[in-house]
Coordinates of C-alpha atoms and ligand atoms in Angstrom, one line a residue:
M1 CA 12.0 -26.8 10.5
P2 CA 8.3 -26.7 11.1
L3 CA 6.2 -25.2 8.4
W4 CA 5.0 -22.2 10.5
K5 CA 8.6 -21.1 11.1
Q6 CA 9.3 -21.3 7.4
I7 CA 6.3 -19.2 6.7
F8 CA 7.2 -16.7 9.4
I9 CA 10.7 -16.4 8.1
A10 CA 9.3 -15.9 4.5
L11 CA 7.0 -13.2 5.8
T12 CA 9.9 -11.3 7.5
L13 CA 12.3 -11.7 4.5
G14 CA 9.5 -10.5 2.2
V15 CA 8.9 -7.3 4.3
V16 CA 12.7 -6.6 4.4
L17 CA 13.2 -7.1 0.7
G18 CA 10.1 -5.2 -0.3
V19 CA 10.9 -2.2 1.9
A20 CA 14.5 -2.2 0.7
L21 CA 13.4 -2.3 -3.0
N22 CA 10.9 0.5 -2.3
Q23 CA 13.3 2.7 -0.4
S24 CA 16.0 2.3 -3.0
G25 CA 13.7 3.4 -5.8
Y26 CA 13.3 -0.1 -7.3
G27 CA 9.7 -0.6 -6.0
E28 CA 8.3 -1.5 -9.4
Y29 CA 10.6 -4.6 -9.6
A30 CA 8.7 -6.0 -6.6
A31 CA 5.8 -6.7 -8.9
S32 CA 7.8 -9.1 -11.0
I33 CA 7.9 -11.6 -8.1
K34 CA 4.1 -11.5 -7.6
P35 CA 3.3 -14.3 -10.1
I36 CA 5.0 -16.8 -7.7
G37 CA 2.5 -15.7 -5.1
D38 CA -0.4 -16.0 -7.6
L39 CA 0.7 -19.5 -8.5
F40 CA 0.4 -20.5 -4.8
L41 CA -2.9 -18.8 -4.4
N42 CA -4.3 -20.5 -7.5
G43 CA -3.1 -23.8 -6.0
I44 CA -5.1 -23.1 -2.9
R45 CA -8.2 -21.9 -4.8
M46 CA -8.1 -25.0 -6.9
L47 CA -8.9 -27.0 -3.7
I48 CA -11.6 -24.8 -2.1
V49 CA -14.7 -26.2 -3.9
P50 CA -13.8 -30.0 -3.9
L51 CA -12.4 -29.8 -0.3
I52 CA -15.5 -28.1 1.2
F53 CA -17.8 -30.5 -0.5
V54 CA -16.0 -33.7 0.2
S55 CA -15.0 -32.9 3.7
L56 CA -18.4 -31.6 4.7
V57 CA -20.2 -34.7 3.3
S58 CA -17.7 -36.9 5.2
G59 CA -18.1 -34.7 8.3
V60 CA -21.9 -34.8 8.2
T61 CA -22.0 -38.5 7.8
S62 CA -19.7 -38.9 10.8
L63 CA -22.0 -36.9 13.2
R64 CA -23.9 -39.1 15.6
D65 CA -27.4 -37.9 14.9
M66 CA -29.2 -35.1 13.0
S67 CA -30.0 -33.0 16.1
T68 CA -26.2 -32.5 16.5
M69 CA -26.3 -30.6 13.2
G70 CA -29.0 -28.2 14.6
R71 CA -27.1 -27.7 17.8
L72 CA -23.9 -27.0 16.0
S73 CA -25.6 -24.4 13.8
I74 CA -27.1 -22.5 16.7
K75 CA -23.9 -22.4 18.7
T76 CA -21.8 -21.5 15.7
L77 CA -24.1 -18.7 14.5
S78 CA -24.5 -17.2 18.0
L79 CA -20.7 -17.1 18.5
Y80 CA -20.2 -15.7 15.0
L81 CA -22.7 -12.9 15.5
G82 CA -21.7 -12.1 19.1
T83 CA -17.9 -11.8 18.4
T84 CA -18.6 -9.7 15.3
A85 CA -20.7 -7.2 17.3
V86 CA -17.9 -6.9 19.9
A87 CA -15.4 -6.4 17.2
I88 CA -17.2 -3.3 15.8
M89 CA -17.5 -1.9 19.3
I90 CA -13.7 -2.3 19.8
G91 CA -13.1 -0.6 16.5
L92 CA -15.4 2.3 17.4
A93 CA -14.0 2.7 20.9
L94 CA -10.4 2.8 19.6
A95 CA -11.3 5.3 16.9
M96 CA -12.9 7.5 19.6
I97 CA -9.8 7.3 21.7
F98 CA -7.2 7.8 19.0
K99 CA -9.2 10.0 16.6
P100 CA -7.4 8.9 13.4
G101 CA -9.5 11.2 11.2
V102 CA -8.9 14.5 12.9
G103 CA -6.9 16.8 10.7
I104 CA -7.0 14.6 7.5
D105 CA -7.2 16.5 4.2
L106 CA -9.9 15.1 2.1
G107 CA -9.1 17.2 -0.9
A108 CA -8.3 14.3 -3.2
A109 CA -11.5 12.4 -2.4
Q110 CA -13.7 11.4 -5.4
A111 CA -17.2 10.3 -5.7
V112 CA -18.0 6.6 -5.2
T113 CA -21.1 4.6 -5.8
V114 CA -22.9 2.7 -3.1
A115 CA -22.9 -1.1 -3.0
E116 CA -26.2 -2.7 -3.5
S117 CA -27.3 -5.0 -0.6
P118 CA -29.4 -7.9 -1.7
S119 CA -32.7 -8.3 0.2
L120 CA -32.8 -10.8 3.1
I121 CA -35.5 -12.9 1.3
A122 CA -33.5 -13.1 -1.9
T123 CA -30.4 -14.2 0.1
L124 CA -32.3 -16.9 1.9
V125 CA -33.9 -18.2 -1.3
A126 CA -30.5 -18.3 -3.0
L127 CA -29.1 -20.6 -0.3
V128 CA -30.6 -23.6 -2.1
P129 CA -28.8 -24.1 -5.4
A130 CA -31.2 -24.6 -8.2
N131 CA -28.3 -25.9 -10.2
P132 CA -25.6 -27.5 -8.1
V133 CA -23.2 -27.7 -11.0
A134 CA -23.4 -23.9 -11.4
A135 CA -22.8 -23.5 -7.6
F136 CA -19.7 -25.6 -7.9
A137 CA -18.5 -23.8 -11.1
Q138 CA -19.0 -20.4 -9.5
G139 CA -17.5 -21.4 -6.2
N140 CA -20.7 -20.3 -4.3
V141 CA -19.6 -21.5 -0.8
L142 CA -23.0 -21.1 0.9
Q143 CA -24.8 -23.1 -1.8
I144 CA -22.2 -25.8 -1.7
I145 CA -22.5 -26.0 2.1
V146 CA -26.3 -26.5 1.7
F147 CA -25.9 -29.1 -1.0
A148 CA -23.2 -31.0 0.9
I149 CA -25.3 -31.1 4.2
L150 CA -28.3 -32.5 2.4
F151 CA -26.2 -35.0 0.5
G152 CA -24.6 -36.1 3.7
L153 CA -28.0 -36.5 5.4
A154 CA -29.3 -38.5 2.5
I155 CA -26.3 -40.8 2.8
T156 CA -27.0 -41.3 6.5
L157 CA -30.7 -42.0 5.8
G158 CA -29.7 -44.4 3.1
G159 CA -28.3 -46.8 5.7
E160 CA -26.7 -50.0 4.5
A161 CA -27.4 -49.2 0.8
A162 CA -25.5 -45.9 1.0
K163 CA -22.4 -47.3 2.9
P164 CA -20.2 -47.6 -0.2
V165 CA -20.8 -43.9 -1.0
K166 CA -19.9 -42.9 2.6
K167 CA -16.7 -45.0 2.4
F168 CA -15.9 -43.4 -0.9
M169 CA -16.4 -39.9 0.4
D170 CA -14.3 -40.6 3.5
S171 CA -11.5 -41.9 1.3
L172 CA -11.8 -38.9 -1.1
A173 CA -11.6 -36.6 1.9
E174 CA -8.3 -38.1 2.9
V175 CA -7.1 -37.7 -0.6
F176 CA -7.9 -34.0 -0.6
Y177 CA -6.2 -33.5 2.7
K178 CA -3.0 -35.0 1.3
F179 CA -3.6 -32.8 -1.8
T180 CA -3.8 -29.7 0.5
G181 CA -0.6 -30.8 2.2
I182 CA 1.2 -30.7 -1.2
I183 CA 0.0 -27.1 -1.9
I184 CA 0.7 -25.9 1.6
A185 CA 4.3 -27.1 1.3
F186 CA 4.7 -24.2 -1.1
A187 CA 3.3 -21.6 1.3
P188 CA 6.7 -20.1 2.3
Y189 CA 7.4 -19.2 -1.3
G190 CA 4.0 -17.9 -2.0
V191 CA 4.0 -15.8 1.2
F192 CA 7.4 -14.4 0.5
A193 CA 6.4 -13.3 -3.1
L194 CA 3.1 -11.7 -2.0
V195 CA 4.6 -9.8 0.9
T196 CA 7.6 -8.6 -1.1
W197 CA 5.2 -7.3 -3.7
V198 CA 3.0 -5.4 -1.2
A199 CA 5.9 -4.0 0.8
G200 CA 7.7 -3.0 -2.4
T201 CA 4.7 -1.3 -4.0
Y202 CA 3.4 0.7 -1.0
G203 CA 5.8 3.5 -0.3
L204 CA 6.0 5.2 3.0
E205 CA 4.8 8.5 1.5
L206 CA 1.5 6.8 0.7
L207 CA 1.1 5.3 4.1
A208 CA 2.4 8.1 6.4
P209 CA -0.7 10.4 6.3
L210 CA -2.9 7.5 7.2
A211 CA -0.6 5.9 9.6
K212 CA -2.9 6.5 12.5
V213 CA -5.9 4.7 10.9
I214 CA -3.6 1.8 10.0
G215 CA -2.3 1.7 13.5
V216 CA -5.8 1.7 15.0
V217 CA -7.0 -1.1 12.8
Y218 CA -4.0 -3.2 13.6
L219 CA -4.2 -2.5 17.3
G220 CA -7.9 -3.3 17.3
C221 CA -7.3 -6.6 15.6
L222 CA -4.6 -7.5 18.2
I223 CA -6.9 -6.5 21.1
H224 CA -9.8 -8.5 19.7
A225 CA -7.7 -11.6 19.3
A226 CA -6.0 -11.2 22.7
V227 CA -9.1 -10.4 24.7
V228 CA -12.1 -12.0 22.9
Y229 CA -10.6 -15.1 21.3
A230 CA -8.1 -15.9 24.0
G231 CA -10.9 -15.3 26.5
L232 CA -13.2 -17.7 24.7
I233 CA -10.5 -20.3 24.4
K234 CA -9.4 -20.0 28.1
F235 CA -12.6 -19.4 29.9
V236 CA -15.3 -21.0 27.7
A237 CA -13.4 -23.9 26.3
G238 CA -10.9 -24.2 29.2
L239 CA -7.9 -24.6 26.8
S240 CA -4.5 -23.1 26.5
P241 CA -4.5 -19.8 24.5
V242 CA -0.8 -20.3 23.7
R243 CA -1.4 -23.6 22.0
Y244 CA -4.2 -21.9 20.1
V245 CA -1.9 -19.2 18.8
Q246 CA 0.6 -21.8 17.7
G247 CA -2.1 -23.7 16.0
V248 CA -3.5 -20.8 13.9
I249 CA -0.3 -19.2 12.9
E250 CA -0.1 -20.8 9.5
P251 CA -3.6 -19.8 8.3
A252 CA -3.1 -16.4 9.9
I253 CA 0.0 -15.7 7.9
V254 CA -1.4 -17.1 4.6
A255 CA -4.5 -14.9 5.2
F256 CA -2.3 -11.9 5.9
S257 CA -0.4 -12.2 2.6
S258 CA -3.3 -13.3 0.4
T259 CA -6.0 -11.0 1.9
S260 CA -8.6 -13.7 1.2
S261 CA -10.2 -15.8 3.9
A262 CA -12.0 -18.0 1.3
G263 CA -8.6 -18.5 -0.4
T264 CA -7.1 -19.5 2.9
L265 CA -9.8 -22.0 3.7
P266 CA -7.9 -25.2 2.9
V267 CA -5.0 -24.1 5.1
T268 CA -7.5 -23.1 7.9
M269 CA -9.3 -26.5 7.8
M270 CA -6.0 -28.4 7.7
S271 CA -4.7 -26.5 10.7
A272 CA -7.9 -26.7 12.7
E273 CA -8.0 -30.5 12.3
R274 CA -4.3 -31.4 12.5
N275 CA -3.0 -28.7 14.8
L276 CA -6.0 -27.9 17.0
G277 CA -7.7 -31.3 17.1
V278 CA -11.1 -30.1 15.9
S279 CA -13.1 -33.0 14.5
R280 CA -13.9 -33.1 10.8
G281 CA -17.6 -33.0 11.6
V282 CA -17.1 -29.6 13.2
S283 CA -14.4 -28.1 11.1
S284 CA -15.9 -29.0 7.8
F285 CA -19.1 -27.1 8.8
V286 CA -18.0 -24.3 11.0
L287 CA -15.0 -23.1 8.9
P288 CA -16.5 -22.8 5.4
L289 CA -19.5 -21.1 7.0
G290 CA -17.1 -18.8 8.9
T291 CA -15.2 -17.7 5.8
T292 CA -18.5 -16.6 4.2
I293 CA -20.3 -15.0 7.1
N294 CA -17.9 -14.4 10.0
M295 CA -15.8 -11.4 9.5
D296 CA -14.7 -9.8 12.8
G297 CA -11.7 -8.1 11.2
T298 CA -13.9 -6.6 8.5
A299 CA -16.5 -5.4 11.0
L300 CA -13.8 -3.9 13.2
Y301 CA -12.3 -2.1 10.3
Q302 CA -15.7 -0.8 9.2
G303 CA -16.2 0.7 12.7
V304 CA -12.8 2.4 12.6
C305 CA -13.3 3.7 9.1
A306 CA -16.8 5.0 9.6
L307 CA -15.6 7.0 12.6
F308 CA -12.4 8.1 10.7
I309 CA -14.5 9.5 7.9
A310 CA -16.9 11.2 10.4
Q311 CA -13.9 12.8 12.1
A312 CA -12.3 13.9 8.9
Y313 CA -15.5 15.7 7.9
G314 CA -16.0 17.1 11.4
I315 CA -19.4 15.3 11.8
D316 CA -20.5 14.3 15.3
L317 CA -22.5 11.1 15.5
S318 CA -25.4 10.5 17.9
L319 CA -25.8 7.4 20.1
A320 CA -28.5 6.1 17.7
Q321 CA -26.0 6.4 14.8
Y322 CA -23.4 4.4 16.7
A323 CA -26.0 1.7 17.3
T324 CA -26.8 1.8 13.6
I325 CA -23.2 1.4 12.7
V326 CA -22.9 -1.7 14.9
L327 CA -26.0 -3.2 13.3
T328 CA -25.2 -2.5 9.7
A329 CA -21.5 -3.4 10.0
T330 CA -22.5 -6.7 11.5
L331 CA -24.9 -7.4 8.6
A332 CA -22.5 -6.0 6.1
S333 CA -19.7 -8.3 7.4
I334 CA -22.0 -11.3 7.0
G335 CA -22.6 -10.2 3.4
T336 CA -18.9 -9.6 2.6
A337 CA -17.3 -12.2 0.4
G338 CA -14.0 -13.6 1.7
V339 CA -12.0 -12.1 -1.2
P340 CA -9.5 -9.3 -1.4
G341 CA -11.0 -5.8 -0.9
A342 CA -14.6 -6.9 -0.4
G343 CA -14.9 -5.1 2.9
L344 CA -14.1 -1.8 1.3
I345 CA -17.1 -2.2 -1.0
M346 CA -19.4 -3.0 1.9
L347 CA -18.1 0.0 3.8
S348 CA -20.2 2.2 1.6
L349 CA -23.3 0.5 3.0
V350 CA -22.3 1.3 6.5
L351 CA -21.6 4.9 5.6
T352 CA -24.9 5.3 3.8
S353 CA -26.8 3.9 6.8
V354 CA -25.8 6.8 8.9
G355 CA -25.6 9.4 6.2
L356 CA -21.8 9.8 6.2
P357 CA -20.2 11.1 2.9
L358 CA -19.1 8.3 0.6
E359 CA -16.1 10.2 -0.7
G360 CA -14.2 9.0 2.3
V361 CA -14.1 5.5 0.8
A362 CA -11.7 6.8 -1.9
I363 CA -9.2 7.9 0.8
I364 CA -9.3 4.5 2.4
A365 CA -9.0 2.8 -1.0
G366 CA -5.4 4.0 -1.3
I367 CA -4.3 1.9 1.6
D368 CA -6.9 -0.8 1.7
R369 CA -4.6 -3.6 0.9
I370 CA -2.6 -2.9 4.1
L371 CA -5.8 -2.8 6.2
D372 CA -7.1 -5.9 4.4
M373 CA -4.1 -7.9 5.5
A374 CA -4.9 -7.3 9.2
R375 CA -8.6 -7.8 8.9
T376 CA -8.4 -11.0 6.9
S377 CA -6.0 -12.5 9.4
L378 CA -8.5 -11.7 12.2
N379 CA -11.4 -13.1 10.2
V380 CA -9.6 -16.4 9.8
V381 CA -8.3 -16.5 13.4
G382 CA -11.8 -15.9 14.6
D383 CA -13.3 -18.7 12.5
C384 CA -10.7 -21.1 14.2
A385 CA -11.5 -19.8 17.7
V386 CA -15.2 -20.5 17.2
A387 CA -14.4 -24.0 15.7
V388 CA -12.4 -24.8 18.8
V389 CA -15.0 -23.6 21.2
V390 CA -17.8 -25.4 19.4
A391 CA -15.8 -28.6 19.1
K392 CA -14.9 -28.6 22.7
S393 CA -18.5 -28.1 23.9
E394 CA -19.6 -30.9 21.6
G395 CA -17.0 -33.4 22.8
Q396 CA -15.5 -33.2 19.3
L397 CA -12.0 -31.9 20.2
D398 CA -9.0 -34.2 20.4
Q399 CA -7.4 -32.7 23.5
T400 CA -4.2 -34.6 23.1
L401 CA -3.7 -33.3 19.6
Y402 CA -4.6 -29.8 20.8
D403 CA -2.1 -30.0 23.6
T404 CA 0.8 -31.6 21.7
A405 CA 0.7 -31.0 18.0
H406 CA 1.1 -27.3 17.2
V407 CA 2.7 -27.7 13.8
L408 CA 1.7 -29.5 10.7
K409 CA 3.3 -32.9 11.0
S410 CA 5.7 -34.2 8.4
T411 CA 3.2 -36.9 7.5
D412 CA 0.9 -34.2 6.1
I413 CA 3.4 -33.4 3.4
P414 CA 4.3 -36.1 1.0
N415 CA 7.8 -37.5 1.5
Q416 CA 8.9 -37.0 -2.1
L417 CA 8.1 -33.3 -1.8
Q418 CA 10.0 -32.9 1.4
S419 CA 13.1 -34.5 0.1
S420 CA 12.9 -32.5 -3.1
Q421 CA 12.8 -29.3 -1.0
V422 CA 16.0 -30.1 0.9
Ligands
LIG501 N1 -10.5 -9.7 2.4 C1 -11.4 -10.1 3.5 C2 -11.5 -11.6 3.6 O1 -11.3 -12.3 2.7 C3 -12.8 -9.5 3.3 C4 -12.6 -8.0 3.4 O2 -12.3 -7.4 2.4 O3 -12.9 -7.4 4.5 O4 -11.8 -12.1 4.7

């Protein structure tokens, strides 16, 4: 059975078991299965830093010339920013139509403190790691990207003398892809444990009052994927959206259950290359960058939540305030780390920018995990869509692989592991 089917079945079983435990009053037992999920997540996190570095160095040295890098960056950043702005507008529009905040009782709201946003200059200066070892130790993705690109360029400039390093990095990249395959083989178990835990812990009584806001965020994510991403894939890249869905299903489900796009990165890179035919040069640059700065799901969620809070407090927003929300939510989503719950912290920035009461954040906090699942999936699916479009436009997409391989192939998972699973 292909891996994505196993993961999908694990997801379904997890929901069924979790809800059953919760409804029969044994919800607290769902938490006892969570360590299995954490084990899987640790396994993925273990790979993030070495995988980004090694595959990006190998990717940069495989690019034909240095101007390719500049073109890639411009295309990628424009697509990332453009899709994010559209996502917020979809969120705002749906919140206007469905009015999830009308009639909500904010009695239980408590005060919250505003997140500090770092200045633009400080952010730019911090892109270059003064101490690369510290960047690796802290898992600072942007700094690792900068270091890896410069390292890769130096290898290319080194010519003949640097060839052995290039060969070594290419070989190491292969090793890490196999390594990723080993961890991904455990995805069904990890997903099952995490989903059982969430479904078992969140009771219907907690979700019911906010069902509308949950529904609007999920609907928004579906619409954004079906209209914006499918549209980009079909009309800009000229590829089949159905194949695209099949190709991204694994990272989408891992993101859904882990609520961390950074934590899903190894799965995302593997799927983009092996399922969607994106070259390593493109995937190793576009995807790590995407997990750090491209958060369409987070932006959409912030749009919905800002309006939800305004409606709950009976505050009418002006056109200028809507424009401010689009701008700040785009910037806030860039600054959001791809870790669980980060979007909630950044929501306070968006609210402050238009003078909305911060107490609303406390209401959202109670159900944030459920919202995080949807927005993280959209974040990851969006990164893949941009990777495919950029790769196609650069002639860096293996069309045969895109059209035929829509599941991780058995060769990606070591044989011993497969047989031990049977
Ligand atoms: N959890 C999200 C992610 O990792 C970020 C967020 O909280 O919005 O992509």
